[in-house]
mmCIF file with all atom_site columns, C-alpha atoms in Angstrom:
data_model
loop_
_atom_site.group_PDB
_atom_site.id
_atom_site.type_symbol
_atom_site.label_atom_id
_atom_site.label_alt_id
_atom_site.label_comp_id
_atom_site.label_asym_id
_atom_site.label_entity_id
_atom_site.label_seq_id
_atom_site.pdbx_PDB_ins_code
_atom_site.Cartn_x
_atom_site.Cartn_y
_atom_site.Cartn_z
_atom_site.occupancy
_atom_site.B_iso_or_equiv
_atom_site.pdbx_formal_charge
_atom_site.auth_seq_id
_atom_site.auth_comp_id
_atom_site.auth_asym_id
_atom_site.auth_atom_id
_atom_site.pdbx_PDB_model_num
ATOM 1   C CA . MET E 1 1   ? 194.062 141.041 169.302 1.00 0.00 ? 137 MET E CA 1
ATOM 2   C CA . ARG E 1 2   ? 193.570 143.470 166.451 1.00 0.00 ? 138 ARG E CA 1
ATOM 3   C CA . THR E 1 3   ? 195.721 146.084 164.728 1.00 0.00 ? 139 THR E CA 1
ATOM 4   C CA . LYS E 1 4   ? 194.639 149.021 162.585 1.00 0.00 ? 140 LYS E CA 1
ATOM 5   C CA . ASP E 1 5   ? 198.131 150.367 161.854 1.00 0.00 ? 141 ASP E CA 1
ATOM 6   C CA . GLY E 1 6   ? 199.941 147.480 160.198 1.00 0.00 ? 142 GLY E CA 1
ATOM 7   C CA . GLY E 1 7   ? 201.049 145.838 163.445 1.00 0.00 ? 143 GLY E CA 1
ATOM 8   C CA . LYS E 1 8   ? 202.607 148.825 165.248 1.00 0.00 ? 144 LYS E CA 1
ATOM 9   C CA . THR E 1 9   ? 200.032 148.633 168.029 1.00 0.00 ? 145 THR E CA 1
ATOM 10  C CA . TRP E 1 10  ? 197.608 145.910 169.055 1.00 0.00 ? 146 TRP E CA 1
ATOM 11  C CA . ASN E 1 11  ? 194.333 146.039 170.992 1.00 0.00 ? 147 ASN E CA 1
ATOM 12  C CA . LEU E 1 12  ? 192.706 143.198 172.880 1.00 0.00 ? 148 LEU E CA 1
ATOM 13  C CA . GLN E 1 13  ? 189.232 142.717 171.374 1.00 0.00 ? 149 GLN E CA 1
ATOM 14  C CA . GLN E 1 14  ? 187.625 140.106 173.595 1.00 0.00 ? 150 GLN E CA 1
ATOM 15  C CA . LYS E 1 15  ? 188.539 136.867 175.299 1.00 0.00 ? 151 LYS E CA 1
ATOM 16  C CA . LEU E 1 16  ? 187.050 134.110 173.160 1.00 0.00 ? 152 LEU E CA 1
ATOM 17  C CA . GLN E 1 17  ? 187.743 130.993 175.219 1.00 0.00 ? 153 GLN E CA 1
ATOM 18  C CA . ASP E 1 18  ? 190.048 129.508 177.823 1.00 0.00 ? 154 ASP E CA 1
ATOM 19  C CA . HIS E 1 19  ? 191.412 126.849 175.459 1.00 0.00 ? 155 HIS E CA 1
ATOM 20  C CA . TYR E 1 20  ? 193.794 127.152 172.557 1.00 0.00 ? 156 TYR E CA 1
ATOM 21  C CA . LEU E 1 21  ? 192.913 129.089 169.429 1.00 0.00 ? 157 LEU E CA 1
ATOM 22  C CA . THR E 1 22  ? 194.908 127.491 166.652 1.00 0.00 ? 158 THR E CA 1
ATOM 23  C CA . ASP E 1 23  ? 194.204 129.098 163.256 1.00 0.00 ? 159 ASP E CA 1
ATOM 24  C CA . MET E 1 24  ? 192.465 132.016 161.554 1.00 0.00 ? 160 MET E CA 1
ATOM 25  C CA . CYS E 1 25  ? 191.268 132.606 158.020 1.00 0.00 ? 161 CYS E CA 1
ATOM 26  C CA . PHE E 1 26  ? 189.969 135.854 156.543 1.00 0.00 ? 162 PHE E CA 1
ATOM 27  C CA . ILE E 1 27  ? 187.362 135.153 153.866 1.00 0.00 ? 163 ILE E CA 1
ATOM 28  C CA . SER E 1 28  ? 187.107 138.852 153.025 1.00 0.00 ? 164 SER E CA 1
ATOM 29  C CA . LYS E 1 29  ? 188.249 142.145 154.520 1.00 0.00 ? 165 LYS E CA 1
ATOM 30  C CA . ASP E 1 30  ? 185.441 141.952 157.085 1.00 0.00 ? 166 ASP E CA 1
ATOM 31  C CA . THR E 1 31  ? 184.710 138.224 157.475 1.00 0.00 ? 167 THR E CA 1
ATOM 32  C CA . ALA E 1 32  ? 187.014 135.945 159.452 1.00 0.00 ? 168 ALA E CA 1
ATOM 33  C CA . VAL E 1 33  ? 186.864 132.531 161.126 1.00 0.00 ? 169 VAL E CA 1
ATOM 34  C CA . ILE E 1 34  ? 188.968 131.287 164.056 1.00 0.00 ? 170 ILE E CA 1
ATOM 35  C CA . VAL E 1 35  ? 189.176 127.644 165.155 1.00 0.00 ? 171 VAL E CA 1
ATOM 36  C CA . GLY E 1 36  ? 190.514 126.010 168.272 1.00 0.00 ? 172 GLY E CA 1
ATOM 37  C CA . TYR E 1 37  ? 189.916 123.245 170.717 1.00 0.00 ? 173 TYR E CA 1
ATOM 38  C CA . GLY E 1 38  ? 186.189 123.149 171.203 1.00 0.00 ? 174 GLY E CA 1
ATOM 39  C CA . ASN E 1 39  ? 184.789 126.025 169.162 1.00 0.00 ? 175 ASN E CA 1
ATOM 40  C CA . ILE E 1 40  ? 184.601 127.829 165.835 1.00 0.00 ? 176 ILE E CA 1
ATOM 41  C CA . PHE E 1 41  ? 184.274 131.624 165.986 1.00 0.00 ? 177 PHE E CA 1
ATOM 42  C CA . LYS E 1 42  ? 183.293 134.110 163.290 1.00 0.00 ? 178 LYS E CA 1
ATOM 43  C CA . SER E 1 43  ? 183.587 137.874 162.854 1.00 0.00 ? 179 SER E CA 1
ATOM 44  C CA . ASN E 1 44  ? 181.659 139.931 160.313 1.00 0.00 ? 180 ASN E CA 1
ATOM 45  C CA . ASP E 1 45  ? 183.242 143.286 161.196 1.00 0.00 ? 181 ASP E CA 1
ATOM 46  C CA . GLY E 1 46  ? 186.943 142.788 160.518 1.00 0.00 ? 182 GLY E CA 1
ATOM 47  C CA . GLY E 1 47  ? 187.652 141.189 163.896 1.00 0.00 ? 183 GLY E CA 1
ATOM 48  C CA . GLU E 1 48  ? 186.061 143.887 166.040 1.00 0.00 ? 184 GLU E CA 1
ATOM 49  C CA . THR E 1 49  ? 183.610 141.396 167.564 1.00 0.00 ? 185 THR E CA 1
ATOM 50  C CA . TRP E 1 50  ? 183.393 137.593 167.482 1.00 0.00 ? 186 TRP E CA 1
ATOM 51  C CA . TYR E 1 51  ? 180.650 135.046 168.081 1.00 0.00 ? 187 TYR E CA 1
ATOM 52  C CA . ILE E 1 52  ? 180.575 131.243 168.350 1.00 0.00 ? 188 ILE E CA 1
ATOM 53  C CA . THR E 1 53  ? 179.186 129.498 165.275 1.00 0.00 ? 189 THR E CA 1
ATOM 54  C CA . GLN E 1 54  ? 179.945 125.917 166.337 1.00 0.00 ? 190 GLN E CA 1
ATOM 55  C CA . VAL E 1 55  ? 180.638 124.204 169.650 1.00 0.00 ? 191 VAL E CA 1
ATOM 56  C CA . LEU E 1 56  ? 182.222 120.780 169.361 1.00 0.00 ? 192 LEU E CA 1
ATOM 57  C CA . PRO E 1 57  ? 180.531 118.054 171.365 1.00 0.00 ? 193 PRO E CA 1
ATOM 58  C CA . VAL E 1 58  ? 182.502 116.664 174.302 1.00 0.00 ? 194 VAL E CA 1
ATOM 59  C CA . LYS E 1 59  ? 182.053 113.134 172.964 1.00 0.00 ? 195 LYS E CA 1
ATOM 60  C CA . ASP E 1 60  ? 181.325 111.873 169.463 1.00 0.00 ? 196 ASP E CA 1
ATOM 61  C CA . GLY E 1 61  ? 178.473 109.537 168.500 1.00 0.00 ? 197 GLY E CA 1
ATOM 62  C CA . SER E 1 62  ? 180.515 106.483 169.550 1.00 0.00 ? 198 SER E CA 1
ATOM 63  C CA . GLY E 1 63  ? 181.288 107.873 173.006 1.00 0.00 ? 199 GLY E CA 1
ATOM 64  C CA . ASN E 1 64  ? 184.919 108.722 172.249 1.00 0.00 ? 200 ASN E CA 1
ATOM 65  C CA . GLN E 1 65  ? 186.497 111.950 173.475 1.00 0.00 ? 201 GLN E CA 1
ATOM 66  C CA . TYR E 1 66  ? 186.111 114.549 170.730 1.00 0.00 ? 202 TYR E CA 1
ATOM 67  C CA . ARG E 1 67  ? 189.182 116.144 169.202 1.00 0.00 ? 203 ARG E CA 1
ATOM 68  C CA . GLY E 1 68  ? 189.865 119.784 168.373 1.00 0.00 ? 204 GLY E CA 1
ATOM 69  C CA . PHE E 1 69  ? 190.455 121.836 165.270 1.00 0.00 ? 205 PHE E CA 1
ATOM 70  C CA . ASN E 1 70  ? 193.960 122.968 164.346 1.00 0.00 ? 206 ASN E CA 1
ATOM 71  C CA . TYR E 1 71  ? 193.362 124.621 160.965 1.00 0.00 ? 207 TYR E CA 1
ATOM 72  C CA . VAL E 1 72  ? 190.726 126.418 158.923 1.00 0.00 ? 208 VAL E CA 1
ATOM 73  C CA . SER E 1 73  ? 190.719 126.981 155.169 1.00 0.00 ? 209 SER E CA 1
ATOM 74  C CA . PHE E 1 74  ? 188.197 128.370 152.675 1.00 0.00 ? 210 PHE E CA 1
ATOM 75  C CA . ILE E 1 75  ? 188.163 127.526 148.962 1.00 0.00 ? 211 ILE E CA 1
ATOM 76  C CA . ASN E 1 76  ? 185.817 130.433 148.215 1.00 0.00 ? 212 ASN E CA 1
ATOM 77  C CA . LYS E 1 77  ? 183.637 132.876 150.166 1.00 0.00 ? 213 LYS E CA 1
ATOM 78  C CA . THR E 1 78  ? 181.087 130.231 151.180 1.00 0.00 ? 214 THR E CA 1
ATOM 79  C CA . ILE E 1 79  ? 182.802 126.819 151.305 1.00 0.00 ? 215 ILE E CA 1
ATOM 80  C CA . GLY E 1 80  ? 185.332 126.194 154.038 1.00 0.00 ? 216 GLY E CA 1
ATOM 81  C CA . PHE E 1 81  ? 186.799 123.452 156.193 1.00 0.00 ? 217 PHE E CA 1
ATOM 82  C CA . ALA E 1 82  ? 187.898 123.223 159.804 1.00 0.00 ? 218 ALA E CA 1
ATOM 83  C CA . PHE E 1 83  ? 190.224 120.287 160.354 1.00 0.00 ? 219 PHE E CA 1
ATOM 84  C CA . GLY E 1 84  ? 192.729 118.842 162.772 1.00 0.00 ? 220 GLY E CA 1
ATOM 85  C CA . GLN E 1 85  ? 192.858 115.880 165.083 1.00 0.00 ? 221 GLN E CA 1
ATOM 86  C CA . GLU E 1 86  ? 191.463 113.161 162.815 1.00 0.00 ? 222 GLU E CA 1
ATOM 87  C CA . LEU E 1 87  ? 188.425 115.241 161.847 1.00 0.00 ? 223 LEU E CA 1
ATOM 88  C CA . ILE E 1 88  ? 187.079 117.505 159.096 1.00 0.00 ? 224 ILE E CA 1
ATOM 89  C CA . TRP E 1 89  ? 184.053 119.787 159.362 1.00 0.00 ? 225 TRP E CA 1
ATOM 90  C CA . LYS E 1 90  ? 182.578 121.740 156.431 1.00 0.00 ? 226 LYS E CA 1
ATOM 91  C CA . THR E 1 91  ? 180.610 124.948 155.992 1.00 0.00 ? 227 THR E CA 1
ATOM 92  C CA . ALA E 1 92  ? 178.706 125.846 152.826 1.00 0.00 ? 228 ALA E CA 1
ATOM 93  C CA . ASP E 1 93  ? 177.372 129.198 154.052 1.00 0.00 ? 229 ASP E CA 1
ATOM 94  C CA . GLY E 1 94  ? 180.495 131.202 154.844 1.00 0.00 ? 230 GLY E CA 1
ATOM 95  C CA . GLY E 1 95  ? 180.955 129.803 158.340 1.00 0.00 ? 231 GLY E CA 1
ATOM 96  C CA . LYS E 1 96  ? 177.465 130.371 159.752 1.00 0.00 ? 232 LYS E CA 1
ATOM 97  C CA . THR E 1 97  ? 176.839 126.640 160.201 1.00 0.00 ? 233 THR E CA 1
ATOM 98  C CA . TRP E 1 98  ? 179.156 123.612 160.170 1.00 0.00 ? 234 TRP E CA 1
ATOM 99  C CA . LYS E 1 99  ? 178.752 119.846 159.774 1.00 0.00 ? 235 LYS E CA 1
ATOM 100 C CA . GLU E 1 100 ? 181.094 116.952 160.388 1.00 0.00 ? 236 GLU E CA 1
ATOM 101 C CA . VAL E 1 101 ? 182.140 115.286 157.116 1.00 0.00 ? 237 VAL E CA 1
ATOM 102 C CA . PHE E 1 102 ? 184.974 113.070 158.365 1.00 0.00 ? 238 PHE E CA 1
ATOM 103 C CA . LEU E 1 103 ? 185.970 111.539 161.697 1.00 0.00 ? 239 LEU E CA 1
ATOM 104 C CA . GLY E 1 104 ? 188.823 109.030 161.885 1.00 0.00 ? 240 GLY E CA 1
ATOM 105 C CA . TYR E 1 105 ? 189.772 106.634 164.664 1.00 0.00 ? 241 TYR E CA 1
ATOM 106 C CA . ASP E 1 106 ? 193.247 105.500 163.612 1.00 0.00 ? 242 ASP E CA 1
ATOM 107 C CA . SER E 1 107 ? 195.749 106.733 166.192 1.00 0.00 ? 243 SER E CA 1
ATOM 108 C CA . PHE E 1 108 ? 198.523 106.277 163.603 1.00 0.00 ? 244 PHE E CA 1
ATOM 109 C CA . MET E 1 109 ? 196.737 108.642 161.205 1.00 0.00 ? 245 MET E CA 1
ATOM 110 C CA . GLY E 1 110 ? 197.575 111.647 163.365 1.00 0.00 ? 246 GLY E CA 1
ATOM 111 C CA . ASN E 1 111 ? 196.723 115.245 162.770 1.00 0.00 ? 247 ASN E CA 1
ATOM 112 C CA . ILE E 1 112 ? 195.200 116.448 159.493 1.00 0.00 ? 248 ILE E CA 1
ATOM 113 C CA . GLY E 1 113 ? 197.618 119.292 158.917 1.00 0.00 ? 249 GLY E CA 1
ATOM 114 C CA . SER E 1 114 ? 196.986 120.560 155.402 1.00 0.00 ? 250 SER E CA 1
ATOM 115 C CA . MET E 1 115 ? 194.379 120.594 152.679 1.00 0.00 ? 251 MET E CA 1
ATOM 116 C CA . HIS E 1 116 ? 194.416 121.699 149.058 1.00 0.00 ? 252 HIS E CA 1
ATOM 117 C CA . PHE E 1 117 ? 191.567 122.090 146.566 1.00 0.00 ? 253 PHE E CA 1
ATOM 118 C CA . THR E 1 118 ? 192.247 122.446 142.849 1.00 0.00 ? 254 THR E CA 1
ATOM 119 C CA . ASP E 1 119 ? 188.625 123.383 142.129 1.00 0.00 ? 255 ASP E CA 1
ATOM 120 C CA . ALA E 1 120 ? 185.296 123.393 143.975 1.00 0.00 ? 256 ALA E CA 1
ATOM 121 C CA . LEU E 1 121 ? 185.003 119.584 143.803 1.00 0.00 ? 257 LEU E CA 1
ATOM 122 C CA . HIS E 1 122 ? 188.505 118.077 144.003 1.00 0.00 ? 258 HIS E CA 1
ATOM 123 C CA . GLY E 1 123 ? 190.704 118.226 147.072 1.00 0.00 ? 259 GLY E CA 1
ATOM 124 C CA . LEU E 1 124 ? 193.253 116.352 149.131 1.00 0.00 ? 260 LEU E CA 1
ATOM 125 C CA . ALA E 1 125 ? 193.733 116.431 152.903 1.00 0.00 ? 261 ALA E CA 1
ATOM 126 C CA . PHE E 1 126 ? 197.018 115.295 154.404 1.00 0.00 ? 262 PHE E CA 1
ATOM 127 C CA . ALA E 1 127 ? 197.364 113.742 157.833 1.00 0.00 ? 263 ALA E CA 1
ATOM 128 C CA . ASP E 1 128 ? 200.604 112.671 159.466 1.00 0.00 ? 264 ASP E CA 1
ATOM 129 C CA . THR E 1 129 ? 200.720 109.258 157.768 1.00 0.00 ? 265 THR E CA 1
ATOM 130 C CA . VAL E 1 130 ? 197.874 109.120 155.258 1.00 0.00 ? 266 VAL E CA 1
ATOM 131 C CA . SER E 1 131 ? 196.013 111.331 152.810 1.00 0.00 ? 267 SER E CA 1
ATOM 132 C CA . PHE E 1 132 ? 192.351 111.647 151.890 1.00 0.00 ? 268 PHE E CA 1
ATOM 133 C CA . GLN E 1 133 ? 190.711 112.660 148.640 1.00 0.00 ? 269 GLN E CA 1
ATOM 134 C CA . THR E 1 134 ? 187.344 114.186 147.824 1.00 0.00 ? 270 THR E CA 1
ATOM 135 C CA . SER E 1 135 ? 185.711 114.534 144.431 1.00 0.00 ? 271 SER E CA 1
ATOM 136 C CA . ASN E 1 136 ? 182.397 115.964 145.656 1.00 0.00 ? 272 ASN E CA 1
ATOM 137 C CA . GLY E 1 137 ? 183.423 119.225 147.272 1.00 0.00 ? 273 GLY E CA 1
ATOM 138 C CA . GLY E 1 138 ? 184.402 117.719 150.607 1.00 0.00 ? 274 GLY E CA 1
ATOM 139 C CA . ASP E 1 139 ? 181.094 116.096 151.459 1.00 0.00 ? 275 ASP E CA 1
ATOM 140 C CA . THR E 1 140 ? 182.863 112.723 151.730 1.00 0.00 ? 276 THR E CA 1
ATOM 141 C CA . TRP E 1 141 ? 186.543 111.734 151.965 1.00 0.00 ? 277 TRP E CA 1
ATOM 142 C CA . GLN E 1 142 ? 188.300 108.512 150.893 1.00 0.00 ? 278 GLN E CA 1
ATOM 143 C CA . GLU E 1 143 ? 191.676 107.314 152.115 1.00 0.00 ? 279 GLU E CA 1
ATOM 144 C CA . LYS E 1 144 ? 194.183 107.838 149.326 1.00 0.00 ? 280 LYS E CA 1
ATOM 145 C CA . LEU E 1 145 ? 197.589 106.355 150.180 1.00 0.00 ? 281 LEU E CA 1
ATOM 146 C CA . TYR E 1 146 ? 199.686 104.798 152.935 1.00 0.00 ? 282 TYR E CA 1
ATOM 147 C CA . PRO E 1 147 ? 203.154 106.373 152.989 1.00 0.00 ? 283 PRO E CA 1
ATOM 148 C CA . ASN E 1 148 ? 205.734 105.706 155.677 1.00 0.00 ? 284 ASN E CA 1
ATOM 149 C CA . ASN E 1 149 ? 206.392 109.396 156.148 1.00 0.00 ? 285 ASN E CA 1
ATOM 150 C CA . GLN E 1 150 ? 204.834 112.431 157.750 1.00 0.00 ? 286 GLN E CA 1
ATOM 151 C CA . PHE E 1 151 ? 203.441 114.977 155.301 1.00 0.00 ? 287 PHE E CA 1
ATOM 152 C CA . THR E 1 152 ? 204.775 118.474 155.843 1.00 0.00 ? 288 THR E CA 1
ATOM 153 C CA . ALA E 1 153 ? 203.755 120.355 152.685 1.00 0.00 ? 289 ALA E CA 1
ATOM 154 C CA . ASN E 1 154 ? 201.687 119.959 149.546 1.00 0.00 ? 290 ASN E CA 1
ATOM 155 C CA . TYR E 1 155 ? 200.713 121.897 146.479 1.00 0.00 ? 291 TYR E CA 1
ATOM 156 C CA . PHE E 1 156 ? 198.568 120.897 143.517 1.00 0.00 ? 292 PHE E CA 1
ATOM 157 C CA . PHE E 1 157 ? 198.433 122.770 140.205 1.00 0.00 ? 293 PHE E CA 1
ATOM 158 C CA . THR E 1 158 ? 195.478 120.721 138.921 1.00 0.00 ? 294 THR E CA 1
ATOM 159 C CA . SER E 1 159 ? 193.393 117.877 140.309 1.00 0.00 ? 295 SER E CA 1
ATOM 160 C CA . LEU E 1 160 ? 195.976 115.494 138.816 1.00 0.00 ? 296 LEU E CA 1
ATOM 161 C CA . HIS E 1 161 ? 199.379 117.228 139.035 1.00 0.00 ? 297 HIS E CA 1
ATOM 162 C CA . GLY E 1 162 ? 200.928 118.082 142.385 1.00 0.00 ? 298 GLY E CA 1
ATOM 163 C CA . TYR E 1 163 ? 203.758 117.713 144.883 1.00 0.00 ? 299 TYR E CA 1
ATOM 164 C CA . ILE E 1 164 ? 204.079 116.572 148.478 1.00 0.00 ? 300 ILE E CA 1
ATOM 165 C CA . GLY E 1 165 ? 206.949 116.999 150.875 1.00 0.00 ? 301 GLY E CA 1
ATOM 166 C CA . ALA E 1 166 ? 207.412 114.513 153.676 1.00 0.00 ? 302 ALA E CA 1
ATOM 167 C CA . THR E 1 167 ? 209.715 113.765 156.585 1.00 0.00 ? 303 THR E CA 1
ATOM 168 C CA . GLY E 1 168 ? 210.274 110.482 158.336 1.00 0.00 ? 304 GLY E CA 1
ATOM 169 C CA . THR E 1 169 ? 212.938 107.857 157.822 1.00 0.00 ? 305 THR E CA 1
ATOM 170 C CA . PHE E 1 170 ? 213.966 109.905 154.782 1.00 0.00 ? 306 PHE E CA 1
ATOM 171 C CA . SER E 1 171 ? 212.922 113.424 153.819 1.00 0.00 ? 307 SER E CA 1
ATOM 172 C CA . ASN E 1 172 ? 211.585 113.476 150.297 1.00 0.00 ? 308 ASN E CA 1
ATOM 173 C CA . ILE E 1 173 ? 209.623 115.366 147.674 1.00 0.00 ? 309 ILE E CA 1
ATOM 174 C CA . GLN E 1 174 ? 207.238 113.420 145.484 1.00 0.00 ? 310 GLN E CA 1
ATOM 175 C CA . GLU E 1 175 ? 205.256 114.355 142.375 1.00 0.00 ? 311 GLU E CA 1
ATOM 176 C CA . THR E 1 176 ? 202.009 112.926 141.037 1.00 0.00 ? 312 THR E CA 1
ATOM 177 C CA . PHE E 1 177 ? 200.394 113.218 137.611 1.00 0.00 ? 313 PHE E CA 1
ATOM 178 C CA . ASP E 1 178 ? 197.324 111.100 138.454 1.00 0.00 ? 314 ASP E CA 1
ATOM 179 C CA . GLY E 1 179 ? 195.811 112.797 141.492 1.00 0.00 ? 315 GLY E CA 1
ATOM 180 C CA . GLY E 1 180 ? 197.863 110.874 144.026 1.00 0.00 ? 316 GLY E CA 1
ATOM 181 C CA . ASN E 1 181 ? 197.234 107.332 142.794 1.00 0.00 ? 317 ASN E CA 1
ATOM 182 C CA . SER E 1 182 ? 200.967 107.014 142.188 1.00 0.00 ? 318 SER E CA 1
ATOM 183 C CA . TRP E 1 183 ? 203.952 109.143 143.168 1.00 0.00 ? 319 TRP E CA 1
ATOM 184 C CA . ASN E 1 184 ? 207.387 109.734 141.616 1.00 0.00 ? 320 ASN E CA 1
ATOM 185 C CA . ASN E 1 185 ? 210.238 110.441 143.988 1.00 0.00 ? 321 ASN E CA 1
ATOM 186 C CA . LYS E 1 186 ? 211.841 113.765 142.978 1.00 0.00 ? 322 LYS E CA 1
ATOM 187 C CA . TYR E 1 187 ? 214.236 114.152 145.928 1.00 0.00 ? 323 TYR E CA 1
ATOM 188 C CA . GLN E 1 188 ? 215.277 112.013 148.859 1.00 0.00 ? 324 GLN E CA 1
ATOM 189 C CA . ASN E 1 189 ? 217.675 112.760 151.703 1.00 0.00 ? 325 ASN E CA 1
#
């Protein structure tokens, strides 16, 4: 759907797929990316038309059922990430092509629900019960910590200083000054 009058009226553009579409990111006024279960779509004309840029395989290289994307985020006009059910894919050309950079197999890890980059190289991705860190622009990801909570929010001011919010046995807010190597509890319910 698309609006040209601030949301007063909406027009159906085109049916993209029969499965769920889960997130959208506008890189510029005219360039947008949509992710969902099975595909990544891109528009270069402000959402007037869409085309598939990536089709997820049905099974991964190990023969396991492939998971879908829930979120998409760009750190600039060319570098972006599609992420979700234990997977992260990256684009370095504004969404024209994508490559898998992380695929997890831990059912306790859960959904990768948020990601934050403090610069072009340093970022954190938060799954339900674990986080991952990159220091090379998202080409590789390393497991960062093992909390007993589910991450619900995060924000980093620098590559070292940031906050996470989590729910679980206790809701809490934690702060780090060393990029997530250690955390200080700021609030607990």
